[in-house]
Short mmCIF file of C-alpha atoms and ligand atoms in Angstrom, two decimals:
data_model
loop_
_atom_site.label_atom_id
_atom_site.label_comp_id
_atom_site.label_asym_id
_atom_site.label_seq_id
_atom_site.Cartn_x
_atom_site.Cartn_y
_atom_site.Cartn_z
CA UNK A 1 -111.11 142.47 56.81
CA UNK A 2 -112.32 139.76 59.35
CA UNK A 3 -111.55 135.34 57.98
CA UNK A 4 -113.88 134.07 56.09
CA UNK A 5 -114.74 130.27 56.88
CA UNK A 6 -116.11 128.42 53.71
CA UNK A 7 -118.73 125.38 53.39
CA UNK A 8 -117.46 123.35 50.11
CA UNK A 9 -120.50 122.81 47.68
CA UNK A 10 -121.63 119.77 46.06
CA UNK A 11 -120.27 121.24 42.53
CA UNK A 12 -116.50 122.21 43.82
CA UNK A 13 -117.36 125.79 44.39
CA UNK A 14 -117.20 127.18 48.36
CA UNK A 15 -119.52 129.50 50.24
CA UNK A 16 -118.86 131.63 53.25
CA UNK A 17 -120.21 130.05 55.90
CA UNK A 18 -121.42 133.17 57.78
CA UNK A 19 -124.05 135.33 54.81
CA UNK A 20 -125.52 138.86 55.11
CA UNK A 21 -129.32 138.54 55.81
CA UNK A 22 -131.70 140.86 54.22
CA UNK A 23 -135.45 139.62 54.58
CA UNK A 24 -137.16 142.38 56.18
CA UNK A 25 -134.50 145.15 55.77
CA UNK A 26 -136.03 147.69 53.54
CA UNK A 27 -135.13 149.53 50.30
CA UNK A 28 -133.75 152.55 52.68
CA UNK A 29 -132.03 150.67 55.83
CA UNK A 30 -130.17 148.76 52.86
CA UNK A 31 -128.19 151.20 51.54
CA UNK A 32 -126.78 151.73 54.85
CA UNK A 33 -126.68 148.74 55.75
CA UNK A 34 -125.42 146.27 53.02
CA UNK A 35 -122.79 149.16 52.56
CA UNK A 36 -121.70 148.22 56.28
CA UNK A 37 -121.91 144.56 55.94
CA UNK A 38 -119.35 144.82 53.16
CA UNK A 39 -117.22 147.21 55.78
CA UNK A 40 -117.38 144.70 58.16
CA UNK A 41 -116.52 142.16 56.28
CA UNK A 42 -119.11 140.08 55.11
CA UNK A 43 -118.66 138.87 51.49
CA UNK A 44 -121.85 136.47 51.22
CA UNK A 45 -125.04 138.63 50.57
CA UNK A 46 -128.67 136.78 50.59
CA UNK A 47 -131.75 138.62 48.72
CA UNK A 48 -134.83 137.38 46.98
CA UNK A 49 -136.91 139.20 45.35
CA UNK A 50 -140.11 139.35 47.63
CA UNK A 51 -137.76 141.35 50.04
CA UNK A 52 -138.05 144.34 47.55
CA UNK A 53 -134.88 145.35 48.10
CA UNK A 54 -132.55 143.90 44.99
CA UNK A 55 -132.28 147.41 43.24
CA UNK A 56 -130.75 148.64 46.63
CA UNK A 57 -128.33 146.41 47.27
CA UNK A 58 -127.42 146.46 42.79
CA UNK A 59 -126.68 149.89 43.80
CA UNK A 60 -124.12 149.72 46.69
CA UNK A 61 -122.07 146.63 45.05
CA UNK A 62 -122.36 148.81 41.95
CA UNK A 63 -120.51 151.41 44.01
CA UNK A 64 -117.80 148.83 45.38
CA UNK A 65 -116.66 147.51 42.46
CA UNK A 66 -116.17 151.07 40.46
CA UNK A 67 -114.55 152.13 44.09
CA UNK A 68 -112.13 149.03 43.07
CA UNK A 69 -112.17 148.16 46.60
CA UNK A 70 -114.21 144.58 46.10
CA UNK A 71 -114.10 142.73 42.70
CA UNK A 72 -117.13 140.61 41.79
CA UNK A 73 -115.65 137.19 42.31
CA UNK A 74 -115.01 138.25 46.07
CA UNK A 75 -118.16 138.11 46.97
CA UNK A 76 -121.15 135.12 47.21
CA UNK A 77 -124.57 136.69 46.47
CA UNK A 78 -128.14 134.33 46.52
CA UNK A 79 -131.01 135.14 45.08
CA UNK A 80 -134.73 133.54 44.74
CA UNK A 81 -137.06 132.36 42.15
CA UNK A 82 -140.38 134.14 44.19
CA UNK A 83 -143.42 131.90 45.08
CA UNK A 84 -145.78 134.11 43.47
CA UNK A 85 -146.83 133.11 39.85
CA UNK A 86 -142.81 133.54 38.61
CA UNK A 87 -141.98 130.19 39.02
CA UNK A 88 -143.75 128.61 36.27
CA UNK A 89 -141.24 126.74 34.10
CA UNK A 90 -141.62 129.03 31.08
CA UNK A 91 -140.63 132.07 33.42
CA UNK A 92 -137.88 131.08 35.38
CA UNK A 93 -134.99 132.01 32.85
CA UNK A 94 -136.75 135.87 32.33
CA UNK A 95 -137.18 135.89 36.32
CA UNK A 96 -133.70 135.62 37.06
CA UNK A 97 -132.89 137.86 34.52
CA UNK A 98 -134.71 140.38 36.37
CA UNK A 99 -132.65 140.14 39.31
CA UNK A 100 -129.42 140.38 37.72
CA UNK A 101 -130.91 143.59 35.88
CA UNK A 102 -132.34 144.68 39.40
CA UNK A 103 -128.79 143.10 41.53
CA UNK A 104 -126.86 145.26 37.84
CA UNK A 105 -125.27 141.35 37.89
CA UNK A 106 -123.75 138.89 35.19
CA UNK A 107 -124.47 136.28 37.58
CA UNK A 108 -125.38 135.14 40.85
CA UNK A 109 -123.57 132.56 42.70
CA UNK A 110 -126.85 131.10 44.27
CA UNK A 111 -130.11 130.65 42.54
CA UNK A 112 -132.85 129.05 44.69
CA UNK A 113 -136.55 127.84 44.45
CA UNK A 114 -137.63 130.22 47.28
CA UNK A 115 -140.59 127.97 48.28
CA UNK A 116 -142.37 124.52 46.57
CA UNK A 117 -145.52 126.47 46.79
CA UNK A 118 -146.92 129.10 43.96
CA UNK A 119 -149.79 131.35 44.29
CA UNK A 120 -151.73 133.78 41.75
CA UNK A 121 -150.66 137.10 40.92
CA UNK A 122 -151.94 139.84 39.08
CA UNK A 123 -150.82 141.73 36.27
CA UNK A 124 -148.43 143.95 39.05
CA UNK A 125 -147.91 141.02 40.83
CA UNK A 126 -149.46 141.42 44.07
CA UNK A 127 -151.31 137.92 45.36
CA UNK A 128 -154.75 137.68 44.41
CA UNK A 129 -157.23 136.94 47.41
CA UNK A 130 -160.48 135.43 47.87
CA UNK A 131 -163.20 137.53 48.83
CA UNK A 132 -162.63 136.02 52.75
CA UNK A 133 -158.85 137.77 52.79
CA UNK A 134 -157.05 134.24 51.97
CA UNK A 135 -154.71 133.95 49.48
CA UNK A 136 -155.22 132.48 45.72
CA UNK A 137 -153.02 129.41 45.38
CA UNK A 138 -152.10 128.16 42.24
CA UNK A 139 -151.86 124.19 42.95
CA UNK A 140 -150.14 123.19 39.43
CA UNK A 141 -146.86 123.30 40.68
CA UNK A 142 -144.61 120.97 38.65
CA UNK A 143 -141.45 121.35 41.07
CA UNK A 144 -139.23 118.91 38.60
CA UNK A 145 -140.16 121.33 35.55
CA UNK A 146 -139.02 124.09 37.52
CA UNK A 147 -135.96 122.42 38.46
CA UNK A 148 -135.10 121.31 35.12
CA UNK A 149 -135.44 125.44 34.14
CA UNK A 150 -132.83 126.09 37.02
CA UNK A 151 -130.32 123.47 35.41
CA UNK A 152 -130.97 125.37 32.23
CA UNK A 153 -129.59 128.79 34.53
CA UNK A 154 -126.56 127.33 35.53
CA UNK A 155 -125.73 126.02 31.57
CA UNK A 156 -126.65 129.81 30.42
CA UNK A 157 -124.10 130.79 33.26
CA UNK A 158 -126.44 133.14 35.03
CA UNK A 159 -126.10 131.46 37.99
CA UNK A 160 -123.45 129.35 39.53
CA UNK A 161 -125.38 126.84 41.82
CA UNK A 162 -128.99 126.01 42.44
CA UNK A 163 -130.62 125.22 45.07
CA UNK A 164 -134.03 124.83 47.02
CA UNK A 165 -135.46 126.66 50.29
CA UNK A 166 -138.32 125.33 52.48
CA UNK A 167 -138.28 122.14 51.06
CA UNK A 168 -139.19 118.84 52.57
CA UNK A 169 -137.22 115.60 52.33
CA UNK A 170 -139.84 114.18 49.75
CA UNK A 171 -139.62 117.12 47.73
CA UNK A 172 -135.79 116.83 47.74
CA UNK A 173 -136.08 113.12 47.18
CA UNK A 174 -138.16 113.98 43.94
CA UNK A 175 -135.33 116.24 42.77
CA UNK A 176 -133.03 113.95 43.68
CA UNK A 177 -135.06 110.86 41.83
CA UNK A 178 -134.92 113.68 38.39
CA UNK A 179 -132.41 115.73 38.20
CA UNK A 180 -128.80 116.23 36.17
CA UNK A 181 -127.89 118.74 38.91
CA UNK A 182 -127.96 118.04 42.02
CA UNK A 183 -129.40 120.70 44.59
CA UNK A 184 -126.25 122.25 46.17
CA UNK A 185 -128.20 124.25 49.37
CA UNK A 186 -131.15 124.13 50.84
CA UNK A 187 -132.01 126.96 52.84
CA UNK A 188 -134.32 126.24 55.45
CA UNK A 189 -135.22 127.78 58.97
CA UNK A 190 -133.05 126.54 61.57
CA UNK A 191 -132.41 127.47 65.13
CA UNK A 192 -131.81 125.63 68.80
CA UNK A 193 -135.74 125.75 68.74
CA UNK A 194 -136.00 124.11 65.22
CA UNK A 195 -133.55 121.52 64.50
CA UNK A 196 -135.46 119.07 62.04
CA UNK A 197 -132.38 116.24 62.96
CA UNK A 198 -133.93 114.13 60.21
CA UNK A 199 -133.98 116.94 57.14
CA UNK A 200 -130.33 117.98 58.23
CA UNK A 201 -129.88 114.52 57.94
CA UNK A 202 -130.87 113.85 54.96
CA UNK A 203 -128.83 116.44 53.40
CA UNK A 204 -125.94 115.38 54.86
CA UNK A 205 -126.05 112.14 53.04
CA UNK A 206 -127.25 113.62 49.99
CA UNK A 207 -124.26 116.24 50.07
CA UNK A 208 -126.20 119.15 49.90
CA UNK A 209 -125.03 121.72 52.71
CA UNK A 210 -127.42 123.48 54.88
CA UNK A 211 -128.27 127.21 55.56
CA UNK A 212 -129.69 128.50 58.17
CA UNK A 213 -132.44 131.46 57.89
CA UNK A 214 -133.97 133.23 61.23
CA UNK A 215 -130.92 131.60 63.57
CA UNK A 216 -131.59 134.37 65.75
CA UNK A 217 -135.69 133.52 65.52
CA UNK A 218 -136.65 136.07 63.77
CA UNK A 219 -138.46 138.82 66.36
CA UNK A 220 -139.55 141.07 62.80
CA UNK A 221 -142.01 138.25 61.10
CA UNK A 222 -143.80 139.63 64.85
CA UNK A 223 -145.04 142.57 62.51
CA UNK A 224 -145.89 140.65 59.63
CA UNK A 225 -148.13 138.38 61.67
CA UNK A 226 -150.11 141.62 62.91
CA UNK A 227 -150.37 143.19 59.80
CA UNK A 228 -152.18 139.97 58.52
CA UNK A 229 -154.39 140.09 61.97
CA UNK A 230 -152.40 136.42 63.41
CA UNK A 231 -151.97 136.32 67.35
CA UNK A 232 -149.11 134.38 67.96
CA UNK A 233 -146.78 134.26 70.87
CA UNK A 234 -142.50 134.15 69.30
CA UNK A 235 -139.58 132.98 71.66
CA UNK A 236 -137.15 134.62 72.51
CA UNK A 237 -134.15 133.15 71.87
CA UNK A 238 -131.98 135.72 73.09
CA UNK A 239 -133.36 135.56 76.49
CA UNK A 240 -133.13 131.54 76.60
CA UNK A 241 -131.42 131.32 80.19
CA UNK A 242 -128.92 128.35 79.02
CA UNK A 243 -128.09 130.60 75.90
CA UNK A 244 -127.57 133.14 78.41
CA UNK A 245 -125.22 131.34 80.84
CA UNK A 246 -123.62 129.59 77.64
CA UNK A 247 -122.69 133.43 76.38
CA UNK A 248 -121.44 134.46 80.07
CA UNK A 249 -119.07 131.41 80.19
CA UNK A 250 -117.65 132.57 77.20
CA UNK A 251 -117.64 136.49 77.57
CA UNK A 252 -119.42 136.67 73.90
CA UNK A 253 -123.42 137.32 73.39
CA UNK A 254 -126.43 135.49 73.27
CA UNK A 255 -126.41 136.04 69.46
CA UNK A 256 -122.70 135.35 68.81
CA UNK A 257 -123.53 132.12 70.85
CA UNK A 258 -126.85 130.91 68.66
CA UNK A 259 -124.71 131.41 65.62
CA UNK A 260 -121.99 129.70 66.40
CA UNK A 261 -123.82 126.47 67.50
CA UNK A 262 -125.07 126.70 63.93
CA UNK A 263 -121.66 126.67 62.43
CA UNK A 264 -120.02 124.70 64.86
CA UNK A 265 -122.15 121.50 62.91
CA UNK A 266 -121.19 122.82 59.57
CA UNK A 267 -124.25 124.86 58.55
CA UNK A 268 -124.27 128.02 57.23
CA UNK A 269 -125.95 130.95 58.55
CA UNK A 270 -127.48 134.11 57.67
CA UNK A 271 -128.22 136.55 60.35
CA UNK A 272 -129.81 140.01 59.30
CA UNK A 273 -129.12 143.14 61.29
CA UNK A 274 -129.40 146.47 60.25
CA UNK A 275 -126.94 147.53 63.45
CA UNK A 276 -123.50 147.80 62.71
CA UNK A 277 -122.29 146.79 66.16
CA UNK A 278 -124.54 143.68 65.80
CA UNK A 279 -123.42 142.93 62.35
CA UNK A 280 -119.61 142.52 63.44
CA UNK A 281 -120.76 140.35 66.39
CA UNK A 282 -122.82 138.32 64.07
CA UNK A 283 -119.78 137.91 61.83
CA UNK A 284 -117.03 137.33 64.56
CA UNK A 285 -117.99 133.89 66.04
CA UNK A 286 -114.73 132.05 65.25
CA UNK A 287 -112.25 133.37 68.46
CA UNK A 288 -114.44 130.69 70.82
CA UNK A 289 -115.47 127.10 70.41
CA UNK A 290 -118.49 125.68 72.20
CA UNK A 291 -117.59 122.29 74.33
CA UNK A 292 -119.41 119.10 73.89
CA UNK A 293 -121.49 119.10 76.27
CA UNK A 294 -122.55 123.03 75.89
CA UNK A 295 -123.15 121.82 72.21
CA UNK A 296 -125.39 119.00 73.80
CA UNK A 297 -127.21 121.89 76.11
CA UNK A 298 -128.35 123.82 73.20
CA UNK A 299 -129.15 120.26 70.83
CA UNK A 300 -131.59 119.31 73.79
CA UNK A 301 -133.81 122.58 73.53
CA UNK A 302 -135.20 121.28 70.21
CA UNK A 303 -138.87 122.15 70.39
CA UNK A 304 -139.88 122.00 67.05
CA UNK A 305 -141.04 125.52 67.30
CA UNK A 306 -141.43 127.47 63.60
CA UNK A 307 -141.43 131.14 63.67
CA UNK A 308 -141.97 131.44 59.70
CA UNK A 309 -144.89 129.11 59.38
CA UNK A 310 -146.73 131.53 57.11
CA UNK A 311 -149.06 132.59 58.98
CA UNK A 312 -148.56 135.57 57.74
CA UNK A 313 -149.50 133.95 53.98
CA UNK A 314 -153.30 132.96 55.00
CA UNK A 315 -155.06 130.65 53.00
CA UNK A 316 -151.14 129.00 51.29
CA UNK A 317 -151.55 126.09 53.50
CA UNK A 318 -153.99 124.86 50.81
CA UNK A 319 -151.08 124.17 48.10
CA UNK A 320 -150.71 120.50 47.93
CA UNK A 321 -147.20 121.24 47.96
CA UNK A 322 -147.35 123.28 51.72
CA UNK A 323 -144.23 122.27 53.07
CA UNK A 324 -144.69 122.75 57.33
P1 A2P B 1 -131.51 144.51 64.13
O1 A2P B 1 -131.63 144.49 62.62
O2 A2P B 1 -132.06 145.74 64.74
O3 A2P B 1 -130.12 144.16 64.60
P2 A2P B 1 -132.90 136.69 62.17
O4 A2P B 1 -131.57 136.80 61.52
O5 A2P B 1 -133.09 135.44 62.97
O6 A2P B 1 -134.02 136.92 61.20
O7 A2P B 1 -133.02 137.84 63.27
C1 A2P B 1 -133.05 139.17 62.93
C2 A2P B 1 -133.51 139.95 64.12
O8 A2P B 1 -132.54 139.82 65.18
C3 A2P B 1 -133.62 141.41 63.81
O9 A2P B 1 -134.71 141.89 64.58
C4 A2P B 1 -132.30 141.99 64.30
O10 A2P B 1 -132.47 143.32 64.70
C5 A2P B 1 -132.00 141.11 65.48
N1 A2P B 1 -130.55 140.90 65.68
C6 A2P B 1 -129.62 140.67 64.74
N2 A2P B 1 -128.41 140.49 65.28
C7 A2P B 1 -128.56 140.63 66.62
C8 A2P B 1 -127.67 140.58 67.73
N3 A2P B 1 -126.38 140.34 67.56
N4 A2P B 1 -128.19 140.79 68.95
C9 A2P B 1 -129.51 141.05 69.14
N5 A2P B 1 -130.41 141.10 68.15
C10 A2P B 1 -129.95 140.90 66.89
#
């Protein structure tokens, strides 16, 4: 099995710096897949449950640890408290225990707030529209009730840390300004196109490490934007032609290159693939070092570009608490 490199957490445990990403993998490809990502190595596993795909991957690490071959403290898994209508303070504790049911889990190692925003379900959950397509926001969001529910998680021991995703500074600050537990992540999207210097910042100061989601920009939320009829025009950071003579310098690829700029300034990352081949090369970024001033090529393409703007989500822009 491949190193693992660790970022220390605010509460003395560690995280692999390098997770398993599996937004927009689906029930089927993860069974494959998550199976391989344990192959290859990877020991940090990200989910939520708007990816639909919990049960999946409780089934494979089900079939590790009776195989004896990985024991549950091994491994690093996050979850999410979901957006829609689940985070209201009085649901929180029964929403995690879904997961873990879903995950077949004691605990998680990771619990975040998946976004500040909520929206309006109904009784199966789905998001509730208006009769013009956009989507029913519920705008009563009391982010420092929820948060005091996720302190209530870790005391319960159903998960080990808690954290936030998509947050903004003031919305940290708030935490911050309230809590007995101090976030230990924020997940947030982050790649040489969208560097937010002032967020990363922030969290530097306030000790809470960093991970990154979409490094490699994210070409899938392409199809989610189409399904919900929004044009938009992605980069490709792949095909970025100082990425590209960055990667021939160092005989690795574009990718391996993108991810290790991200860990190279101490933030985690979790890149999804579904490949195999593309799931070692995500993982094996620590035989090379970018220089200085390659480091400095790829800081000064900062273009404050955001793939997951959700677009895709019509109509949640309209939650006081919209974060972008
Ligand atoms: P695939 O699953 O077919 O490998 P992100 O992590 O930024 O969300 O990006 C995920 C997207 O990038 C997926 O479309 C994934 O496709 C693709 N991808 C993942 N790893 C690599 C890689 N090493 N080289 C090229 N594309 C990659």
């Amino acid at each position: 099995m491949s190193e693992q490199k660790y970022l220390n957490l605010n509460n003395g445990l560690r995280m692999p710096i390098i997770g398993y990403g599996t937004w927009m993998a689906s029930e089927e490809e993860i069974n494959t897949a998550v199976n391989e990502a344990l192959k290859v190595g990877y020991r940090h596993i990200d989910t939520a449950p708007v990816y639909l795909n919990e049960k999946a991957i409780g089934n494979v690490l089900t079939k590790w640890f009776s195989s004896g071959k990985i024991k549950r403290s091994d491994l690093f898994i996050t979850t999410k408290l979901p957006p829609p209508g689940a985070d209201r303070p009085d649901l929180v504790e029964l929403t995690l225990r879904k997961s873990l049911a879903d995950l077949q889990l004691d605990y998680v190692d990771l619990y975040l707030i998946h976004t500040p925003i909520t929206v309006v379900v109904d009784e199966k959950g789905a998001f509730k529209h208006y009769e013009d397509g956009t989507i029913i926001v519920d705008p009563s969001t009391d982010l420092v009730a929820i948060w005091k529910e996720m302190e209530g998680l870790v005391a319960k021991g159903l998960t080990k840390s808690i954290g936030i995703s998509n947050f903004t500074i003031k919305q940290i600050d708030r935490i911050l300004q309230n809590c007995t537990i101090k976030p230990a992540v924020l997940q947030i999207e982050y790649h040489i196109y969208l560097q937010q210097p002032e967020l990363i910042e922030f969290c530097k100061s306030a000790n809470i490490a960093v991970t990154a989601y979409s490094p490699l920009g994210s070409k899938g939320v392409g199809t989610l934007n189409k399904r919900a009829g929004v044009e938009r025009e992605l980069p490709d950071l792949l095909e970025v032609p100082v990425v590209k003579e960055i990667a021939q310098n160092h005989s690795k690829s574009e990718a391996q290159v993108l991810l290790r700029w991200i860990v190279q300034k101490g933030i985690s990352v979790i890149p999804k693939s579904t490949n195999p081949k593309r799931m070692y090369e995500n993982k094996n970024i620590f035989d090379f070092k970018l220089r200085a001033e390659e480091m400095e090529q790829l800081n000064s393409l900062d273009a404050n570009i955001r793939v997951v703007n959700f677009s895709f989500f019509p109509g949640v822009e309209k939650h006081p608490e919209f974060p972008f």
